[in-house]
Amino acid sequence: MKRVLIANRGEIAVRIIRTCRRLGIETVLVVSEADKDSGGAALADRVVVVGPARATDSYLRQEALLATAAHFDCDAVHPGYGFLAENAEFAERCHAEGLTFIGPSPDMLRLFGDKVSARNAAIAAGIPVGDGSPPIDDLAHAERAAAEIGYPVMLKAMMGGGGKGMRIVRTLEALAQGFELARAEAAAAFGDPSIFLERWVERARHVEVQVAGSPSGAVIHLGDRDCSVQRNHQKLVEEAPAPGLSPELQEAVRHAAITLCEHSGYDGVGTVEFLLDADRGGFYFLEVNPRIQVEHGVTELITGLDIVELQLRIAATGDLGITQAEVAFDGAAIQCRINTEQPRLGFRASPGRVSLFHAPAGDGVRVDTHASAGYFMPPYYDSLLAKVMVHAPDRPAAIARMLDALDELQIEGVDTTAELDAWVVGHPDFAEFEVHTRWLDAGLVDGAWSP
Amino acid sequence: MAEFSEQDVEKLIRLFTESDLTTLRVKSEGVEVLLSRGSEAIAAPVQAGSPPPAAPALVAAVSAAPLPSVEATPNGQIVSAPALGTFYTAPRPDQPPYVTVGDFVEAGTTIGLIEAMKVFTAVTTDVAGTLTSVLAANNDFVEYGQPLFAIDPGA
C-alpha cells in the first residue's frame, strides 16, 4: 500500500493522515470547497477539491472519489466514519476499480447495516438480544413471561408506537392490574388489545467492545469502552475501560463480541455495542459499527495500539499482525467531545470563525482536531471540533487530568460543549459511575446544569 | 436577489462573524437566514420586513457577489468546473470542440463536458460574450471549481 485516498474530513481525516505519514504511505485527501483550509488539507500530500460544500455533491459523490483515486494511482480508500464508511455499494465499487476499501467486506457492511439481519446474526451466535415475549392475551401467560424476563417489565401494545400503550410493571402483585389496563389502553388507542412483554431497563449503560477480525478468521478484542454520557442519543463523554464492571461481566461482554465476530466472519476493525442493565447486570446486543469510531482514541491510549494502523494492516496484508495475548491494558482514558454547539440554547449549532484555539497538552493529554486559531468551522457538517483525551494510571487520576485539560483548553469565536463536558466529568455521579444513557438528558431538563 | 447559494450563506456567516452584530436575519424570496451569537437568544424574532439597520448593507454585499461558477478577472469572466473529472472540449473525440477562442457564446450554452466514472456533467456559461481563452486542455483532470474558460462579456 503506497498511496491512500482519504474520503473524509474533519478530525478523522487528520487522524488517518498522521498514521499514513508515520508509515510512509502517501495521502490524497478529497475536500469540499468548504474544507480547503482544514487541518487535514494542510497535512495531506495532495488535496483535491471534489465538489461544493454540500456533502451529496462532494464527500458522498462516489464517481468523483473513484475518479480521483484512479487519476492519482491510489491503491486504497479510507472512508473514515460517516459518509460512505458503511456503504456496501461504494466498497464494492472500490474493489471493482482495483482499490482496497479499508474496512470490512461489503457482505459484512450489509449484514450489520440492517437492524434485522444484525439482530438475527446475534441470535444465531447465541448473543442475548433482549427480545420481548410473543403476543400475550391472558394473565397466566403474562405472569410466566414476566417471571422469565424478570421485573420490572414493560407492557407494550403490539400495534403501539410513539410511547402510547406502554406501561411499566415492577412487581408480580401489580401485574394483574397493569395487564388489564394495558390491554384496555391498547384496545382504545389502536383498536387491538394485543400486548407483549419486554424487559424494562431503568438505567441503561452503553458499553461497547473494540474488535478486529482478519479475512482468515482471527478475531481479537481491544477491550471495552463506556459511552453512557449521551445527549439525545449522541455520545458526549467516552472512556476506556468501561468502569465498574465485575471481572465476570467484563469477560462476558468481551466474549460475546468475539463470538459474534467469529460466528459471522467479521473481517475488519469494528465495534460491537451492547446495552448493559446497570441494576440487574444483564447485557444485550445493540449493533455492530463496521468502521473506525469517534471514540477509538481512548482504546488506543489504554492499549498503546494504533487502530488506524491496524485497519491499514488488515487491508494490506489480510493479517491482524497481533494476537490477543499481545494486547495489554494500562490505566484509564477519557474523551470529551468538543462540539461547536450552544448548550444553553438548545444545543443550536455554532459555526463560524475560531478566533482563538489553544489546545491543552502535557503528560497523558491528547487532542485530535482539524482546527487551529483562525479556522472557519463550516456550517454544513457535524459539529465535532476537537476531541480532548486523557490517559492516567487510574480513573480518578484520569478525571482530574481531564478537568485540568478542559480548564487549559481555550476556544473563542464559537460556542462549544467544553463547559458541559467539564460539568459532566466533575459530577459526583460520574465519579461514582452512577450515570446511564438518560442521565445527561434528565440533568439538562431539570436544570441541574446551569452554570 | 436570486436564490441563496451555499456560498452566499457561508459568506453571510463570515461577514456576520467578523461584524459586531449579535443577530442577523435576511429574507429573500422564500429563503430566510437567521444568524445569532452568544447568549443573545432569539427570544423575540425580528419582525419580518424590519431587519436590523446594519442588515441591508450585508445583503447588498452578498447580492453583489458573482455567481458561483463565474468570477471576474482582467480577462473577463471565468467559467469554472462544475464537477471534478476529465475535461473534454468536444462532445466526442471525433467531433469539433464546442467553442474556440473568438467565438461568441450565448448565456446557457454548453461549452464543455466533464466526466467522472462515466457520469457526464455539462459545463455551461452563465454569461454571454466572446470566449477569450480556454484554461484547461482537453482530457485534463480538473478539480471542482478549477477555471476552464474566460469570457469577455463586453464583446
Coordinates of C-alpha atoms in Angstrom, one line a residue:
Chain A
M1 CA 0.0 0.0 0.0
K2 CA 1.7 3.2 -1.2
R3 CA -1.0 5.8 -1.6
V4 CA -4.3 6.1 0.1
L5 CA -7.3 8.2 -0.8
I6 CA -8.9 9.7 2.3
A7 CA -12.6 10.1 1.7
N8 CA -13.5 12.0 4.7
R9 CA -13.0 15.3 6.5
G10 CA -12.5 16.9 9.9
E11 CA -10.6 15.4 12.7
I12 CA -10.7 11.9 11.4
A13 CA -9.0 12.9 8.2
V14 CA -6.2 14.4 10.2
R15 CA -6.1 11.3 12.3
I16 CA -5.8 8.9 9.3
I17 CA -3.2 11.1 7.6
R18 CA -1.0 11.1 10.7
T19 CA -0.8 7.3 10.7
C20 CA -0.2 7.2 7.0
R21 CA 2.7 9.6 7.3
R22 CA 4.3 7.7 10.1
L23 CA 4.1 4.5 7.9
G24 CA 5.4 6.3 4.8
I25 CA 2.1 6.0 2.9
E26 CA 1.2 8.9 0.7
T27 CA -2.2 10.5 1.2
V28 CA -4.6 12.1 -1.3
L29 CA -7.3 14.0 0.6
V30 CA -10.6 14.9 -1.1
V31 CA -12.1 18.1 0.2
S32 CA -15.3 20.0 -0.5
E33 CA -14.9 23.7 -1.4
A34 CA -15.8 24.5 2.3
D35 CA -12.9 22.4 3.6
K36 CA -10.0 23.7 1.5
D37 CA -8.4 25.3 4.6
S38 CA -9.0 22.5 7.1
G39 CA -6.2 20.9 9.2
G40 CA -6.3 17.8 7.0
A41 CA -5.7 19.8 3.9
A42 CA -2.5 21.2 5.4
L43 CA -1.2 17.7 6.2
A44 CA -2.1 15.6 3.2
D45 CA 0.4 15.1 0.4
R46 CA -2.2 16.0 -2.2
V47 CA -5.5 17.9 -1.7
V48 CA -8.2 17.6 -4.4
V49 CA -11.4 19.7 -4.4
V50 CA -14.1 17.2 -5.4
G51 CA -17.2 19.3 -5.1
P52 CA -19.1 22.1 -3.4
A53 CA -19.9 22.2 0.3
R54 CA -22.9 20.0 0.2
A55 CA -21.9 16.5 1.1
T56 CA -24.1 14.8 -1.5
D57 CA -22.1 16.7 -4.2
S58 CA -18.7 16.1 -2.6
Y59 CA -18.0 13.6 0.1
L60 CA -20.8 11.3 -1.0
R61 CA -20.2 11.7 -4.7
Q62 CA -18.9 8.2 -5.4
E63 CA -17.8 8.8 -9.0
A64 CA -15.8 11.9 -8.1
L65 CA -14.0 10.0 -5.4
L66 CA -13.3 7.0 -7.6
A67 CA -12.1 9.2 -10.5
T68 CA -9.7 11.0 -8.1
A69 CA -8.4 7.7 -6.8
A70 CA -7.8 6.5 -10.3
H71 CA -6.2 9.7 -11.5
F72 CA -3.7 9.8 -8.6
D73 CA -3.0 6.0 -8.7
C74 CA -4.2 5.4 -5.2
D75 CA -4.3 1.7 -4.1
A76 CA -6.7 2.1 -1.3
V77 CA -9.6 4.2 0.0
H78 CA -10.0 5.0 3.7
P79 CA -13.6 6.1 4.3
G80 CA -13.2 7.3 7.9
Y81 CA -16.6 7.3 9.7
G82 CA -20.0 8.6 8.5
F83 CA -20.3 9.5 4.8
L84 CA -19.5 6.3 2.8
A85 CA -17.8 4.3 5.6
E86 CA -20.6 1.7 5.8
N87 CA -21.8 1.9 2.2
A88 CA -21.5 -1.6 0.8
E89 CA -22.1 -0.4 -2.8
F90 CA -19.2 2.0 -2.5
A91 CA -17.0 -0.7 -1.1
E92 CA -17.9 -2.9 -4.0
R93 CA -17.2 -0.2 -6.5
C94 CA -13.8 0.4 -4.9
H95 CA -12.9 -3.2 -5.3
A96 CA -14.2 -3.3 -8.8
E97 CA -11.9 -0.4 -9.7
G98 CA -8.9 -2.3 -8.1
L99 CA -8.9 -0.2 -5.0
T100 CA -8.8 -1.7 -1.5
F101 CA -11.6 -0.4 0.6
I102 CA -10.2 0.0 4.1
G103 CA -13.0 -1.6 6.1
P104 CA -14.9 -4.9 6.4
S105 CA -16.1 -6.7 3.3
P106 CA -19.3 -5.5 1.5
D107 CA -21.1 -8.6 2.9
M108 CA -20.3 -7.5 6.5
L109 CA -21.4 -4.0 5.8
R110 CA -24.7 -5.4 4.5
L111 CA -25.1 -7.8 7.3
F112 CA -24.6 -5.2 10.1
G113 CA -26.1 -2.3 8.2
D114 CA -29.6 -3.9 8.5
K115 CA -31.1 -4.0 12.0
V116 CA -33.0 -7.2 11.4
S117 CA -30.1 -9.2 9.8
A118 CA -27.7 -7.9 12.5
R119 CA -30.1 -9.0 15.2
N120 CA -30.5 -12.4 13.6
A121 CA -26.7 -12.7 13.4
A122 CA -26.5 -12.1 17.1
I123 CA -29.3 -14.6 17.9
A124 CA -27.5 -17.2 15.7
A125 CA -24.3 -16.6 17.6
G126 CA -26.1 -17.0 20.9
I127 CA -25.7 -13.4 22.0
P128 CA -28.5 -12.0 24.2
V129 CA -30.7 -9.5 22.2
G130 CA -33.1 -8.6 24.9
D131 CA -36.1 -9.8 23.0
G132 CA -39.7 -9.5 24.1
S133 CA -42.3 -12.1 24.6
P134 CA -44.7 -13.1 21.8
P135 CA -48.2 -11.5 22.0
I136 CA -49.9 -12.5 25.2
D137 CA -53.6 -12.3 25.9
D138 CA -54.1 -14.0 29.3
L139 CA -52.8 -13.1 32.7
A140 CA -51.3 -16.6 33.4
H141 CA -49.1 -16.3 30.3
A142 CA -48.1 -12.8 31.2
E143 CA -47.1 -13.9 34.7
R144 CA -44.9 -16.7 33.3
A145 CA -43.3 -14.4 30.7
A146 CA -42.7 -11.7 33.4
A147 CA -41.1 -14.3 35.7
E148 CA -38.9 -15.4 32.8
I149 CA -37.8 -11.9 31.8
G150 CA -37.5 -10.5 35.4
Y151 CA -39.1 -7.4 36.9
P152 CA -39.5 -4.6 36.0
V153 CA -41.2 -5.4 32.7
M154 CA -42.7 -3.2 30.1
L155 CA -46.1 -4.0 28.7
K156 CA -46.3 -2.8 25.2
A157 CA -49.2 -2.7 22.7
M158 CA -48.4 -4.8 19.7
M159 CA -49.8 -2.0 17.5
G160 CA -48.3 0.7 19.6
G161 CA -45.8 3.4 18.9
G162 CA -44.8 6.9 19.9
G163 CA -44.8 6.0 23.6
K164 CA -48.5 5.1 23.6
G165 CA -49.8 1.8 25.1
M166 CA -46.7 1.4 27.3
R167 CA -46.8 0.5 31.0
I168 CA -44.1 -0.3 33.4
V169 CA -44.9 -3.1 35.9
R170 CA -42.4 -3.6 38.8
T171 CA -43.9 -6.5 40.8
L172 CA -46.0 -9.6 40.3
E173 CA -48.7 -8.1 42.5
A174 CA -49.0 -5.1 40.1
L175 CA -49.1 -7.3 37.0
A176 CA -52.8 -8.2 37.1
Q177 CA -54.0 -4.6 37.2
G178 CA -51.3 -3.4 34.8
F179 CA -52.1 -6.2 32.3
E180 CA -55.8 -5.3 32.2
L181 CA -55.1 -1.5 31.9
A182 CA -52.5 -2.0 29.2
R183 CA -55.0 -4.2 27.2
A184 CA -57.7 -1.6 27.6
E185 CA -55.4 1.2 26.6
A186 CA -54.2 -0.8 23.6
A187 CA -57.8 -1.5 22.5
A188 CA -58.8 2.1 22.9
A189 CA -55.7 3.6 21.2
F190 CA -55.1 1.0 18.5
G191 CA -58.3 -1.0 18.2
D192 CA -56.4 -4.1 19.2
P193 CA -55.8 -5.2 22.8
S194 CA -52.8 -7.4 22.0
I195 CA -49.8 -6.7 24.2
F196 CA -46.4 -8.2 24.7
L197 CA -43.8 -8.0 27.5
E198 CA -40.3 -6.7 27.3
R199 CA -37.6 -6.2 29.8
W200 CA -37.6 -2.6 31.2
V201 CA -34.1 -1.2 31.7
E202 CA -34.4 1.6 34.2
R203 CA -30.8 2.6 33.9
A204 CA -29.1 1.5 30.7
R205 CA -25.4 1.8 30.1
H206 CA -23.8 1.9 26.7
V207 CA -20.9 -0.5 26.7
E208 CA -19.0 -1.4 23.6
V209 CA -16.1 -3.7 22.6
Q210 CA -13.5 -2.7 20.1
V211 CA -12.8 -5.7 17.9
A212 CA -10.6 -6.6 14.9
G213 CA -11.0 -9.6 12.6
S214 CA -9.0 -10.8 9.7
P215 CA -10.3 -12.4 6.5
S216 CA -8.6 -15.7 7.6
G217 CA -10.9 -15.8 10.7
A218 CA -8.7 -14.5 13.5
V219 CA -10.6 -12.2 15.9
I220 CA -9.3 -10.2 18.8
H221 CA -10.7 -7.5 21.1
L222 CA -9.0 -4.4 22.3
G223 CA -11.1 -4.0 25.4
D224 CA -14.3 -2.2 26.2
R225 CA -15.5 1.3 26.4
D226 CA -18.4 3.1 28.1
C227 CA -20.3 5.8 26.2
S228 CA -23.3 6.2 28.5
V229 CA -23.0 10.0 28.7
Q230 CA -25.2 10.9 25.8
R231 CA -27.3 13.9 24.9
N232 CA -30.2 13.0 22.7
H233 CA -28.6 9.7 21.8
Q234 CA -25.4 11.5 20.8
K235 CA -22.3 10.4 22.7
L236 CA -20.5 13.2 24.6
V237 CA -18.1 11.6 27.0
E238 CA -16.5 8.2 26.5
E239 CA -14.0 6.2 28.4
A240 CA -12.0 3.0 28.4
P241 CA -12.1 0.6 30.1
A242 CA -15.9 0.6 30.9
P243 CA -15.7 1.3 34.7
G244 CA -17.3 -0.7 37.4
L245 CA -17.8 -3.9 35.6
S246 CA -17.2 -7.1 37.6
P247 CA -14.4 -9.1 36.0
E248 CA -17.0 -11.8 35.1
L249 CA -19.3 -9.3 33.4
Q250 CA -16.4 -7.6 31.6
E251 CA -15.2 -11.0 30.4
A252 CA -18.8 -12.0 29.3
V253 CA -19.2 -8.8 27.3
R254 CA -15.8 -9.2 25.5
H255 CA -16.5 -12.8 24.9
A256 CA -19.9 -12.1 23.4
A257 CA -18.3 -9.6 21.0
I258 CA -15.7 -12.1 19.9
T259 CA -18.2 -14.8 19.5
L260 CA -20.4 -12.7 17.3
C261 CA -17.4 -11.7 15.1
E262 CA -16.2 -15.3 14.8
H263 CA -19.6 -16.6 14.0
S264 CA -20.3 -14.0 11.3
G265 CA -16.8 -14.0 9.8
Y266 CA -16.1 -10.3 10.7
D267 CA -13.1 -9.1 8.7
G268 CA -12.0 -5.7 9.8
V269 CA -11.9 -3.2 12.6
G270 CA -15.2 -2.6 14.3
T271 CA -17.2 -2.1 17.4
V272 CA -19.9 -4.3 19.0
E273 CA -22.3 -2.2 21.0
F274 CA -24.3 -3.5 24.0
L275 CA -26.9 -2.2 26.3
L276 CA -26.0 -3.0 29.9
D277 CA -28.6 -3.1 32.6
A278 CA -27.0 -1.2 35.4
D279 CA -29.4 -2.6 38.0
R280 CA -29.6 -6.2 37.1
G281 CA -26.3 -6.6 35.3
G282 CA -27.5 -8.3 32.1
F283 CA -26.4 -7.1 28.7
Y284 CA -28.0 -7.1 25.3
F285 CA -26.7 -6.7 21.7
L286 CA -27.4 -3.3 20.1
E287 CA -25.5 -3.2 16.9
V288 CA -22.1 -3.5 15.2
N289 CA -20.4 -0.4 13.8
P290 CA -18.2 -1.7 11.0
R291 CA -15.8 1.2 10.9
I292 CA -13.4 3.3 13.0
Q293 CA -15.3 5.2 15.6
V294 CA -15.1 8.7 17.0
E295 CA -14.1 7.3 20.4
H296 CA -11.4 4.9 19.2
G297 CA -8.7 7.1 20.8
V298 CA -9.4 6.1 24.4
T299 CA -8.8 2.5 23.4
E300 CA -5.5 3.5 21.8
L301 CA -4.5 5.2 25.0
I302 CA -5.0 2.2 27.2
T303 CA -3.6 -0.3 24.7
G304 CA -0.8 1.7 23.1
L305 CA -2.0 0.4 19.7
D306 CA -2.8 2.5 16.6
I307 CA -6.2 1.4 15.4
V308 CA -5.8 3.1 12.0
E309 CA -2.6 1.2 11.5
L310 CA -4.4 -2.0 12.4
Q311 CA -7.0 -1.1 9.7
L312 CA -4.3 -0.5 7.1
R313 CA -2.5 -3.7 8.0
I314 CA -5.6 -5.8 7.7
A315 CA -6.4 -4.2 4.4
A316 CA -2.9 -4.5 3.0
T317 CA -1.9 -8.0 4.3
G318 CA -5.1 -9.7 5.5
D319 CA -3.4 -10.2 8.9
L320 CA -4.0 -8.7 12.2
G321 CA -0.3 -8.8 13.0
I322 CA -1.1 -9.1 16.7
T323 CA -2.6 -11.8 18.9
Q324 CA -5.0 -11.4 21.8
A325 CA -2.2 -12.3 24.2
E326 CA -0.2 -9.4 23.0
V327 CA -2.9 -6.9 23.7
A328 CA -2.3 -5.4 27.2
F329 CA -4.3 -2.8 29.0
D330 CA -2.9 0.1 31.0
G331 CA -4.7 2.6 33.1
A332 CA -7.8 4.6 32.2
A333 CA -8.6 7.0 29.4
I334 CA -11.4 9.5 29.0
Q335 CA -12.5 11.5 25.9
C336 CA -14.6 14.7 25.8
R337 CA -16.1 15.8 22.6
I338 CA -15.8 19.5 22.0
N339 CA -18.7 20.3 19.7
T340 CA -19.5 23.8 18.3
E341 CA -22.9 24.0 19.9
Q342 CA -24.6 26.3 22.3
P343 CA -25.6 24.1 25.3
R344 CA -27.5 26.9 26.8
L345 CA -29.6 27.5 23.7
G346 CA -30.9 24.0 23.0
F347 CA -27.6 22.9 21.5
R348 CA -28.0 25.1 18.5
A349 CA -25.1 24.8 16.1
S350 CA -22.4 27.5 16.5
P351 CA -20.3 27.5 13.3
G352 CA -18.0 30.4 12.3
R353 CA -14.5 31.7 12.8
V354 CA -12.5 30.1 15.6
S355 CA -10.6 33.3 16.7
L356 CA -8.6 31.6 19.5
F357 CA -7.7 27.9 19.8
H358 CA -5.4 26.8 22.5
A359 CA -5.3 23.0 23.0
P360 CA -4.2 21.5 26.3
A361 CA -1.1 19.5 26.3
G362 CA 1.3 17.7 28.6
D363 CA 1.7 14.3 30.1
G364 CA -1.2 11.9 29.2
V365 CA -3.1 14.5 27.2
R366 CA -4.1 14.1 23.5
V367 CA -6.2 16.4 21.4
D368 CA -7.4 15.2 17.9
T369 CA -8.7 18.1 15.9
H370 CA -8.7 19.7 12.4
A371 CA -8.9 23.2 13.9
S372 CA -6.5 25.9 14.9
A373 CA -6.8 29.6 15.5
G374 CA -8.4 31.3 12.5
Y375 CA -10.1 28.1 11.3
F376 CA -13.6 28.7 9.9
M377 CA -15.9 26.0 11.2
P378 CA -18.3 25.4 8.3
P379 CA -22.0 25.1 8.9
Y380 CA -22.5 22.1 6.6
Y381 CA -21.3 19.2 8.5
D382 CA -21.3 17.7 12.0
S383 CA -20.3 20.0 14.9
L384 CA -17.3 18.0 16.2
L385 CA -14.4 20.5 16.5
A386 CA -12.0 18.6 18.7
K387 CA -11.6 15.5 20.9
V388 CA -9.8 16.1 24.2
M389 CA -8.4 12.8 25.6
V390 CA -6.5 12.0 28.7
H391 CA -4.7 8.9 30.0
A392 CA -3.8 8.2 33.6
P393 CA -2.9 5.3 35.8
D394 CA -6.4 5.0 37.1
R395 CA -9.9 6.5 36.6
P396 CA -9.8 9.2 39.5
A397 CA -6.5 10.4 38.1
A398 CA -7.9 10.5 34.6
I399 CA -10.9 12.5 35.8
A400 CA -8.5 15.0 37.5
R401 CA -6.4 15.2 34.4
M402 CA -9.4 15.8 32.2
L403 CA -10.6 18.6 34.4
D404 CA -7.2 20.2 34.1
A405 CA -7.1 19.7 30.4
L406 CA -10.5 21.3 29.9
D407 CA -9.5 24.2 32.1
E408 CA -6.5 24.7 29.9
L409 CA -8.5 24.5 26.7
Q410 CA -9.3 27.9 25.3
I411 CA -11.6 28.4 22.3
E412 CA -13.1 31.7 21.3
G413 CA -15.2 32.8 18.4
V414 CA -17.6 29.8 18.5
D415 CA -19.6 28.3 21.4
T416 CA -18.7 24.8 22.5
T417 CA -19.7 22.0 24.8
A418 CA -16.4 22.3 26.8
E419 CA -18.1 23.7 29.9
L420 CA -20.8 21.0 29.8
D421 CA -18.1 18.3 29.4
A422 CA -16.3 19.7 32.5
W423 CA -19.6 19.7 34.4
V424 CA -20.2 16.0 33.5
V425 CA -16.6 14.9 34.3
G426 CA -16.6 16.8 37.6
H427 CA -20.0 15.5 38.7
P428 CA -20.2 13.1 41.7
D429 CA -22.4 10.8 39.7
F430 CA -19.7 10.5 37.1
A431 CA -17.0 9.8 39.7
E432 CA -19.2 7.1 41.3
F433 CA -20.3 6.0 37.8
E434 CA -24.0 6.4 38.5
V435 CA -24.6 7.7 35.0
H436 CA -26.7 6.0 32.4
T437 CA -27.9 6.8 28.9
R438 CA -30.7 9.1 30.1
W439 CA -28.7 10.7 32.8
L440 CA -27.5 13.8 30.9
D441 CA -30.8 14.5 29.2
A442 CA -32.5 14.3 32.6
G443 CA -29.9 16.6 34.1
L444 CA -30.4 19.1 31.3
V445 CA -34.2 19.0 31.7
D446 CA -34.3 19.6 35.4
G447 CA -31.8 22.4 35.2
A448 CA -29.1 20.6 37.2
W449 CA -26.6 22.1 34.7
S450 CA -26.9 25.9 34.9
P451 CA -23.5 27.5 35.3
Chain B
M1 CA -31.9 39.0 -5.2
A2 CA -31.9 35.4 -6.6
E3 CA -31.8 32.2 -4.5
F4 CA -29.2 31.9 -1.8
S5 CA -26.4 29.5 -2.7
E6 CA -24.4 27.7 -0.1
Q7 CA -21.5 30.1 -0.8
D8 CA -23.8 33.0 -0.1
V9 CA -24.8 31.6 3.2
E10 CA -21.2 30.9 4.1
K11 CA -20.3 34.4 3.1
L12 CA -23.1 35.8 5.3
I13 CA -21.8 33.8 8.2
R14 CA -18.2 35.1 7.6
L15 CA -19.4 38.7 7.5
F16 CA -21.6 38.1 10.5
T17 CA -18.7 36.5 12.4
E18 CA -16.4 39.4 11.7
S19 CA -19.1 42.0 12.5
D20 CA -20.3 43.3 15.9
L21 CA -23.8 42.2 15.2
T22 CA -25.4 39.8 17.6
T23 CA -28.4 38.9 15.4
L24 CA -28.9 39.0 11.6
R25 CA -32.0 37.9 9.7
V26 CA -32.1 38.0 5.9
K27 CA -35.2 37.2 3.9
S28 CA -35.3 36.7 0.2
E29 CA -37.8 35.0 -2.0
G30 CA -38.9 32.3 0.4
V31 CA -35.4 31.8 1.9
E32 CA -34.7 33.0 5.3
V33 CA -31.4 33.0 7.1
L34 CA -31.2 33.7 10.8
L35 CA -27.8 34.1 12.5
S36 CA -27.3 34.7 16.2
R37 CA -24.4 34.5 18.5
G38 CA -23.5 34.1 22.2
S39 CA -26.3 34.1 24.8
E40 CA -28.3 36.6 22.7
A41 CA -31.1 34.1 22.2
I42 CA -33.6 34.9 19.5
A43 CA -36.4 35.1 22.1
A44 CA -38.4 37.6 20.2
P45 CA -38.0 37.1 16.4
V46 CA -37.0 40.2 14.5
Q47 CA -40.1 41.3 12.7
A48 CA -40.2 40.4 9.0
G49 CA -39.8 43.5 6.9
S50 CA -37.8 45.4 9.5
P51 CA -34.4 43.8 9.7
P52 CA -31.8 45.3 11.9
P53 CA -30.3 48.5 10.5
A54 CA -27.0 47.0 9.5
A55 CA -28.5 44.1 7.6
P56 CA -29.2 45.8 4.2
A57 CA -25.5 46.5 3.7
L58 CA -24.7 42.9 4.3
V59 CA -27.4 41.7 1.9
A60 CA -26.1 44.2 -0.7
A61 CA -22.6 42.8 -0.2
V62 CA -23.9 39.3 -0.8
S63 CA -26.2 40.0 -3.7
A64 CA -23.3 41.9 -5.4
A65 CA -21.2 38.7 -5.2
P66 CA -20.7 37.0 -8.6
L67 CA -22.4 33.7 -9.4
P68 CA -20.5 30.7 -8.0
S69 CA -19.3 29.4 -11.3
V70 CA -18.3 32.7 -12.8
E71 CA -15.9 35.3 -11.5
A72 CA -14.4 38.5 -12.8
T73 CA -10.8 38.7 -13.9
P74 CA -8.9 41.1 -16.1
N75 CA -9.6 38.7 -18.9
G76 CA -13.3 38.8 -18.4
Q77 CA -15.4 36.3 -16.6
I78 CA -14.1 32.9 -15.6
V79 CA -16.2 29.8 -16.0
S80 CA -15.0 27.1 -13.6
A81 CA -15.5 23.4 -13.4
P82 CA -19.0 22.4 -12.0
A83 CA -17.7 19.0 -11.1
L84 CA -14.4 17.0 -10.7
G85 CA -13.3 14.7 -13.5
T86 CA -11.8 14.6 -17.0
F87 CA -12.4 17.7 -19.0
Y88 CA -13.5 17.5 -22.6
T89 CA -13.7 20.4 -25.0
A90 CA -15.8 18.5 -27.5
P91 CA -18.9 16.3 -27.2
R92 CA -17.0 13.3 -28.7
P93 CA -13.3 12.7 -29.7
D94 CA -14.2 12.8 -33.4
Q95 CA -16.1 16.0 -33.2
P96 CA -15.0 19.6 -33.3
P97 CA -14.8 21.5 -29.9
Y98 CA -18.0 23.1 -28.5
V99 CA -16.3 26.5 -28.8
T100 CA -13.0 28.0 -29.9
V101 CA -11.3 31.3 -28.8
G102 CA -13.0 34.2 -30.6
D103 CA -16.5 32.6 -30.6
F104 CA -19.4 34.5 -29.3
V105 CA -21.3 32.4 -26.7
E106 CA -24.9 32.9 -25.5
A107 CA -25.7 32.5 -21.8
G108 CA -26.8 29.0 -21.0
T109 CA -24.7 27.4 -23.8
T110 CA -22.8 24.1 -23.2
I111 CA -19.2 24.9 -23.8
G112 CA -17.5 21.8 -22.3
L113 CA -18.0 18.4 -20.7
I114 CA -16.7 16.8 -17.5
E115 CA -16.7 13.0 -17.0
A116 CA -16.1 11.0 -13.8
M117 CA -16.7 7.3 -13.9
K118 CA -19.0 7.6 -17.0
V119 CA -21.0 10.3 -15.3
F120 CA -21.1 13.4 -17.5
T121 CA -21.6 17.0 -16.4
A122 CA -22.1 19.8 -18.9
V123 CA -20.1 22.9 -18.5
T124 CA -22.4 25.9 -19.3
T125 CA -21.8 29.6 -19.2
D126 CA -24.0 31.9 -17.3
V127 CA -22.7 35.0 -19.2
A128 CA -22.8 35.8 -22.8
G129 CA -19.7 37.2 -24.5
T130 CA -16.6 36.4 -26.5
L131 CA -14.5 33.4 -25.5
T132 CA -11.1 34.8 -24.8
S133 CA -9.3 31.7 -23.5
V134 CA -9.6 28.0 -22.7
L135 CA -7.7 27.5 -19.5
A136 CA -7.6 23.7 -19.3
A137 CA -6.6 21.2 -22.0
N138 CA -8.8 18.5 -23.5
N139 CA -8.5 15.3 -21.4
D140 CA -7.2 17.2 -18.3
F141 CA -8.2 16.0 -14.9
V142 CA -9.8 19.0 -13.3
E143 CA -11.0 19.7 -9.8
Y144 CA -14.3 21.2 -8.8
G145 CA -14.0 25.0 -9.2
Q146 CA -11.0 24.9 -11.4
P147 CA -11.0 27.8 -14.0
L148 CA -11.9 26.4 -17.5
F149 CA -12.8 29.3 -19.8
A150 CA -12.6 33.1 -19.8
I151 CA -15.3 35.1 -21.5
D152 CA -15.3 38.8 -22.2
P153 CA -18.9 39.9 -21.7
G154 CA -18.2 43.3 -23.3
A155 CA -17.6 42.0 -26.8

